[in-house]
mmCIF file of C-alpha atoms in Angstrom:
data_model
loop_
_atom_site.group_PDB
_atom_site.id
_atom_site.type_symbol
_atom_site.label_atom_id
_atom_site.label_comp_id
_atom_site.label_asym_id
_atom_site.label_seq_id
_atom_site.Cartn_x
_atom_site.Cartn_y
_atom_site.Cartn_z
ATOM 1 C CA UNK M 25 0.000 0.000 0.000
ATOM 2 C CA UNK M 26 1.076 3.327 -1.085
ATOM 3 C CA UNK M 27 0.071 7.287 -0.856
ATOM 4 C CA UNK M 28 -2.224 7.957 -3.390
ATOM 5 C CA UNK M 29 -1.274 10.927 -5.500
ATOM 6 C CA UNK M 30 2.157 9.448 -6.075
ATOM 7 C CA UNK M 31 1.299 8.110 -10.045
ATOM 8 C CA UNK M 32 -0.103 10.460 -12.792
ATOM 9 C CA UNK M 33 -3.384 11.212 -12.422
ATOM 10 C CA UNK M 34 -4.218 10.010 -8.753
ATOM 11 C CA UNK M 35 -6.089 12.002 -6.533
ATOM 12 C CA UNK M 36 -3.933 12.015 -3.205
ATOM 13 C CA UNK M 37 -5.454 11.173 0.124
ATOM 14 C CA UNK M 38 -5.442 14.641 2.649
ATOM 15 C CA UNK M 39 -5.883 12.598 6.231
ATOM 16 C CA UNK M 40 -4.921 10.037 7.773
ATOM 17 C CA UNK M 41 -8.573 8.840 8.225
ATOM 18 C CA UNK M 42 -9.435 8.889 4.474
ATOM 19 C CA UNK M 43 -5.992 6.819 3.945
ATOM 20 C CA UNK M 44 -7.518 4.419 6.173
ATOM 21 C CA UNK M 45 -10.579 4.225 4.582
ATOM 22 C CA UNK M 46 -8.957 3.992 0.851
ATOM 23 C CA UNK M 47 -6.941 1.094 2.098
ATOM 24 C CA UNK M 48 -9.374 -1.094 3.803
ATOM 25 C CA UNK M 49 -11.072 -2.347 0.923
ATOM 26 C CA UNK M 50 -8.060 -3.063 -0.632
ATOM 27 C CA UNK M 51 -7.320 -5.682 1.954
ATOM 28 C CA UNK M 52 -10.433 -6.635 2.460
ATOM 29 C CA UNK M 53 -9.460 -10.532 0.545
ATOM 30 C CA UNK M 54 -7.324 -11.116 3.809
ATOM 31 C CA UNK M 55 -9.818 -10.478 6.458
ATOM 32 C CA UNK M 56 -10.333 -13.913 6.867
ATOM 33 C CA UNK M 57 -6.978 -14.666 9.151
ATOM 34 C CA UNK M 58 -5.059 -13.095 11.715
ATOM 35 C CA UNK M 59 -3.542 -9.508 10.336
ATOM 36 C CA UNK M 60 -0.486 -7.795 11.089
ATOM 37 C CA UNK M 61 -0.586 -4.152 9.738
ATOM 38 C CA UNK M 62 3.079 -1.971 9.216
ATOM 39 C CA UNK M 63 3.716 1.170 9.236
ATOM 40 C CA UNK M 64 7.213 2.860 9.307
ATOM 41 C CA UNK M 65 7.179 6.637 10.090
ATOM 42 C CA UNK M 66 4.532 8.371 8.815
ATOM 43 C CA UNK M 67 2.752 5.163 7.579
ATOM 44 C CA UNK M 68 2.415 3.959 11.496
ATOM 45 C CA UNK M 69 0.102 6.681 11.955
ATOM 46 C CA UNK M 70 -1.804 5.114 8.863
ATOM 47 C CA UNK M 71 -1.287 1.676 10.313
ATOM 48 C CA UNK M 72 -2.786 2.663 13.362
ATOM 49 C CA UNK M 73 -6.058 4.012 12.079
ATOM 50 C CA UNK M 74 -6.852 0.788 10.006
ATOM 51 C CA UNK M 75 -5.821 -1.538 13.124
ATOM 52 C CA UNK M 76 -8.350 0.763 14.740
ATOM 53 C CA UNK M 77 -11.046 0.551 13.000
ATOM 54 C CA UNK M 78 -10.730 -2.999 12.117
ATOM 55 C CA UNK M 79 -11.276 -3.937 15.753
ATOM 56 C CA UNK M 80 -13.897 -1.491 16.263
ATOM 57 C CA UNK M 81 -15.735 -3.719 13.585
ATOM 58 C CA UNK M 82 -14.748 -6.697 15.404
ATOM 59 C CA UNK M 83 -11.891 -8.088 14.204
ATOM 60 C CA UNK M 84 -9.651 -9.238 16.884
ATOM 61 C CA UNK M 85 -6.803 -10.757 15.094
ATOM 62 C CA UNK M 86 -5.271 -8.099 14.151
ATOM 63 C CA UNK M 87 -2.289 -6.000 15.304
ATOM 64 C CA UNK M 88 -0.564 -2.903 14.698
ATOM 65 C CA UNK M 89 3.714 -3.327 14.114
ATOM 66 C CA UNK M 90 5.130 1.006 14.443
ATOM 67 C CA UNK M 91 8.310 1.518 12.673
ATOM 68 C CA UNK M 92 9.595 4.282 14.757
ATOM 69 C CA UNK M 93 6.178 6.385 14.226
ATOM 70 C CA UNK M 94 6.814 9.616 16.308
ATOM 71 C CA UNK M 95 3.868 10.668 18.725
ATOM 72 C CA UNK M 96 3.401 13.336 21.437
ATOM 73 C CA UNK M 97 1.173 14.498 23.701
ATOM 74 C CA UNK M 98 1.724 18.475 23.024
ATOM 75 C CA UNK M 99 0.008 19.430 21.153
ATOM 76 C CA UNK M 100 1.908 22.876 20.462
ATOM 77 C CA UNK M 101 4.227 20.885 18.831
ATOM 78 C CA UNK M 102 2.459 19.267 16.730
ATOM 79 C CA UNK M 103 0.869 22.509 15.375
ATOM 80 C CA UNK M 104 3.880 23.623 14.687
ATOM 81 C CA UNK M 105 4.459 20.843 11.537
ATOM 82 C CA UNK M 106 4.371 22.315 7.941
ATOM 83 C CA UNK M 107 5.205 22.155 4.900
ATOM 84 C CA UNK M 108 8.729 22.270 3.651
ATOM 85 C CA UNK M 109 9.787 23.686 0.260
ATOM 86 C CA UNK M 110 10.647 22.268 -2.892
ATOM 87 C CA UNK M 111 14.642 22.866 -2.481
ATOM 88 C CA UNK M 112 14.767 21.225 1.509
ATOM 89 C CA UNK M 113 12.469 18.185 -0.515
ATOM 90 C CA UNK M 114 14.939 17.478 -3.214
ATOM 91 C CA UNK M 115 17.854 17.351 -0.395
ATOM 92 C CA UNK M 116 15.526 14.832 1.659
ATOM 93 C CA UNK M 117 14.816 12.619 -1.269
ATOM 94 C CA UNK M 118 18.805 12.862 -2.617
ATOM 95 C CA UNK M 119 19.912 11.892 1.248
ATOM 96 C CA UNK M 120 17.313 9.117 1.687
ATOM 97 C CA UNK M 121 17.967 7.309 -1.663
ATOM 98 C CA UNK M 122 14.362 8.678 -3.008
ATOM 99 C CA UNK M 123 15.615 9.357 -6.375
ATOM 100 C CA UNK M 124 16.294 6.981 -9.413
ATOM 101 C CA UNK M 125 18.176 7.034 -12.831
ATOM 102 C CA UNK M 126 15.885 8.886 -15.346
ATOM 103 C CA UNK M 127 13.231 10.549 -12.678
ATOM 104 C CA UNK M 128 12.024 13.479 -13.963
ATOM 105 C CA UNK M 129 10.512 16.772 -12.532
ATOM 106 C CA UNK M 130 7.222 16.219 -12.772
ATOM 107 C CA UNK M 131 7.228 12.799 -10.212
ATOM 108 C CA UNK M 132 9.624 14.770 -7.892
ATOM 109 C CA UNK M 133 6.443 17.095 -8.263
ATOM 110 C CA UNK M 134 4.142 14.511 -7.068
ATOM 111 C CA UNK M 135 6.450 13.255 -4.131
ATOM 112 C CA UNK M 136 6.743 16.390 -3.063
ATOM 113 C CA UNK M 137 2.898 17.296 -2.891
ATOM 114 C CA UNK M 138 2.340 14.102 -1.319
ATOM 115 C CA UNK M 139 4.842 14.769 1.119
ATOM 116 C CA UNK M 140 3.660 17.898 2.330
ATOM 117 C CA UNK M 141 0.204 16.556 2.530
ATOM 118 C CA UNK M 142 1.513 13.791 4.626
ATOM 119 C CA UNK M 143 3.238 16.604 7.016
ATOM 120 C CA UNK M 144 -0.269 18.638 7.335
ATOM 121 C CA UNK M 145 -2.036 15.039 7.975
ATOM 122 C CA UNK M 146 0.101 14.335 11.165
ATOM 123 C CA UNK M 147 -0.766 18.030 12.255
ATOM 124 C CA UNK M 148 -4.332 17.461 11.749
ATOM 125 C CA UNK M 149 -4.689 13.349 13.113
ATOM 126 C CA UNK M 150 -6.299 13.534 16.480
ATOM 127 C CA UNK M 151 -4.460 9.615 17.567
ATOM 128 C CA UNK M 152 -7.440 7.913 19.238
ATOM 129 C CA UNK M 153 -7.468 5.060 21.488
ATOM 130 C CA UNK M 154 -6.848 1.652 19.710
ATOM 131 C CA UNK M 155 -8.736 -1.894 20.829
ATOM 132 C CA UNK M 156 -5.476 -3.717 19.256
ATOM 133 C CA UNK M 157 -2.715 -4.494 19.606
ATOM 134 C CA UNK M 158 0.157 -2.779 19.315
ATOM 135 C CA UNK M 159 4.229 -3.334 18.687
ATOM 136 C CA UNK M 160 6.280 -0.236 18.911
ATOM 137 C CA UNK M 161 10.023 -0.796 17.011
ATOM 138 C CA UNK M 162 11.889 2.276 17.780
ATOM 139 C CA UNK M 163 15.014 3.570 16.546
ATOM 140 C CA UNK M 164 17.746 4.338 19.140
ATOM 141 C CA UNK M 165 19.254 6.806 16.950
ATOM 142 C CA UNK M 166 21.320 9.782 19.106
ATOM 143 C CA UNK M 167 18.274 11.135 20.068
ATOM 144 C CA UNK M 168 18.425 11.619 23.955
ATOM 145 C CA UNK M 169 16.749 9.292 26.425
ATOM 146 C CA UNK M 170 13.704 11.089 27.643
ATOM 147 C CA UNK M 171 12.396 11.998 24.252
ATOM 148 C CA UNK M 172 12.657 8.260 23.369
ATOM 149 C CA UNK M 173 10.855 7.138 26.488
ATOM 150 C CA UNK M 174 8.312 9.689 26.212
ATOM 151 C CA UNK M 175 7.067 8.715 22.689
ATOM 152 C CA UNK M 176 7.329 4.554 23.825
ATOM 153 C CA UNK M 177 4.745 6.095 26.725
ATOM 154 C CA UNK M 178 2.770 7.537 24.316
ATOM 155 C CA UNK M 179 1.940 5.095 22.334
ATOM 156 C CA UNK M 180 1.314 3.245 25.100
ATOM 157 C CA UNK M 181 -1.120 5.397 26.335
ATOM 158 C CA UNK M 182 -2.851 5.236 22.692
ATOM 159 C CA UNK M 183 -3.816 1.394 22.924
ATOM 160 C CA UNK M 184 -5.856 -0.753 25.113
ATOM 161 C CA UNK M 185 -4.619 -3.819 23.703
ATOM 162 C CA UNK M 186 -1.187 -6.012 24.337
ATOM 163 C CA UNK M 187 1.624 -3.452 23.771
ATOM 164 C CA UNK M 188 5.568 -4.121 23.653
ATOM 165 C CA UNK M 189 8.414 -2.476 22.550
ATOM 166 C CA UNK M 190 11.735 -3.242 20.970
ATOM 167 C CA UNK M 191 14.820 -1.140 20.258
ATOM 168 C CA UNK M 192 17.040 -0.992 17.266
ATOM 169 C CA UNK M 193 20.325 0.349 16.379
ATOM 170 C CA UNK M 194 20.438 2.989 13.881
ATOM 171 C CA UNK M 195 18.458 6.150 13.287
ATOM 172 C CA UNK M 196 15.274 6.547 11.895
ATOM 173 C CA UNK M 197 16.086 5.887 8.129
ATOM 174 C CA UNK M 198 18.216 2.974 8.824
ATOM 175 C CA UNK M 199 15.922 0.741 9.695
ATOM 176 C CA UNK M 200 14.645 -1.096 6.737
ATOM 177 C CA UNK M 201 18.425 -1.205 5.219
ATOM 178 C CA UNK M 202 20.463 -2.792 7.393
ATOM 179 C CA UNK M 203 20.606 -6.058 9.498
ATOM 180 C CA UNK M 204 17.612 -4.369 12.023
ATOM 181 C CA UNK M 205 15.468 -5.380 8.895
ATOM 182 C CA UNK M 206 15.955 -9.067 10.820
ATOM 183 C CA UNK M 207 14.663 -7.419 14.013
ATOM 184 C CA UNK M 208 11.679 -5.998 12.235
ATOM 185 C CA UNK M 209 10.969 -9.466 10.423
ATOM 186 C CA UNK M 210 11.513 -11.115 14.037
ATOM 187 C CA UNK M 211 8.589 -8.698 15.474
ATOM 188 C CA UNK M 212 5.757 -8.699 13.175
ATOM 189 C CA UNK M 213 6.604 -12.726 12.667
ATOM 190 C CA UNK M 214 5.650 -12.776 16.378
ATOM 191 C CA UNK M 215 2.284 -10.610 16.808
ATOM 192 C CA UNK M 216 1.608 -13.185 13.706
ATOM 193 C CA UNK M 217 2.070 -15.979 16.086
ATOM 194 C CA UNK M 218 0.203 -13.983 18.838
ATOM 195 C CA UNK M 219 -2.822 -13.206 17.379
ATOM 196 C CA UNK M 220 -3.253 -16.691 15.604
ATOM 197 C CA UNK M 221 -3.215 -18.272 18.828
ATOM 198 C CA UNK M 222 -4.971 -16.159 20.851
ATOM 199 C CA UNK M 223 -7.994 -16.407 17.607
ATOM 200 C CA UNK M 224 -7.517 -20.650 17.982
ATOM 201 C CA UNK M 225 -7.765 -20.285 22.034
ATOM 202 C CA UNK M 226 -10.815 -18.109 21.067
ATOM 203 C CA UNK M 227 -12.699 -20.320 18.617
ATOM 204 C CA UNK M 228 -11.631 -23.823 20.847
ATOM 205 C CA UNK M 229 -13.339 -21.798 23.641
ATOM 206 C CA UNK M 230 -16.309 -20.870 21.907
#
């Protein structure tokens, strides 16, 4: 699953909630077994919602795995997100390998609109309560200890279901590139596990 808006002629998705919405259906041939939904970054936030509203609806084998998905309870701060401009873009995409031989100015156009709408949808996303789930993977990067165990608390605080955490080395961008991507694998191959056996316990118990 991808942001919408990021091909020719696709109408982007503006919140969080309507991503969720877009990309329920699109699953909807899997709702039959357990579910593990993932998420790094922005896309936890994305991640969340659909783990959300899935067990709202009543599914209860599903859970949510957060790449290093930043969350906070001030909410000064999280006012405070923008939009960037088109020159601090093009360094972001050059310095996180966004780029590719022969991409031309009019996609670097569309990742850039979708990335600003992305920004202005994690001002806007009130982060409700969650009935699943939930396994935070979190980045140690150099980022200093209280802000790490203040975002762990919060998304704590934002589910009432099972909820773990594991740390990584690296920073925030590392994470899918280097031999963490085994830790990551490890982690969602376990709330697999969890939430199959918690649905069999369920359905021998009637």
């Amino acid at each position: 699953l991808q942001s919408m808006g990021l091909n020719a002629n696709e109408e982007a998705c503006t919140s969080v909630e309507d991503m969720a919405a877009h990309y329920l259906p699109l699953i909807e041939p899997l709702m039959d077994q357990p579910m593990v939904i993932t998420g790094l970054s922005f896309g936890g936030l994305v991640a969340h919602e659909m783990g959300r509203l899935l067990n709202a609806r009543g599914k209860k084998d599903v859970s949510v795995v957060l790449l290093d998905t930043q969350g906070t309870h001030d909410v000064e701060a999280r006012r405070m997100i923008d939009v960037v401009d088109l020159p601090e873009f093009r360094d972001k995409l050059v310095r996180f390998n966004g780029t590719y031989p022969g991409i031309d100015d009019a996609q670097i156009e569309r990742y850039f609109n979708v990335y600003n709408q992305n920004r202005l949808a994690v001002r806007d996303y009130e982060v409700p309560v969650s009935g699943a789930r939930m396994a935070f993977i979190q980045a140690r990067s150099d980022l200093p200890r209280p802000f790490l165990h203040e975002t762990r608390a919060y998304w704590r605080s934002r589910t009432e279901g099972d909820f773990s955490v594991k740390l990584v080395r690296g920073d925030h961008w590392e994470m899918l590139e280097t031999d963490e991507l085994k830790i990551v694998k490890m982690v969602i191959l376990q709330e697999l596990d969890a939430i199959a056996t918690a649905s069999e316990l369920e359905a021998a118990h009637g």
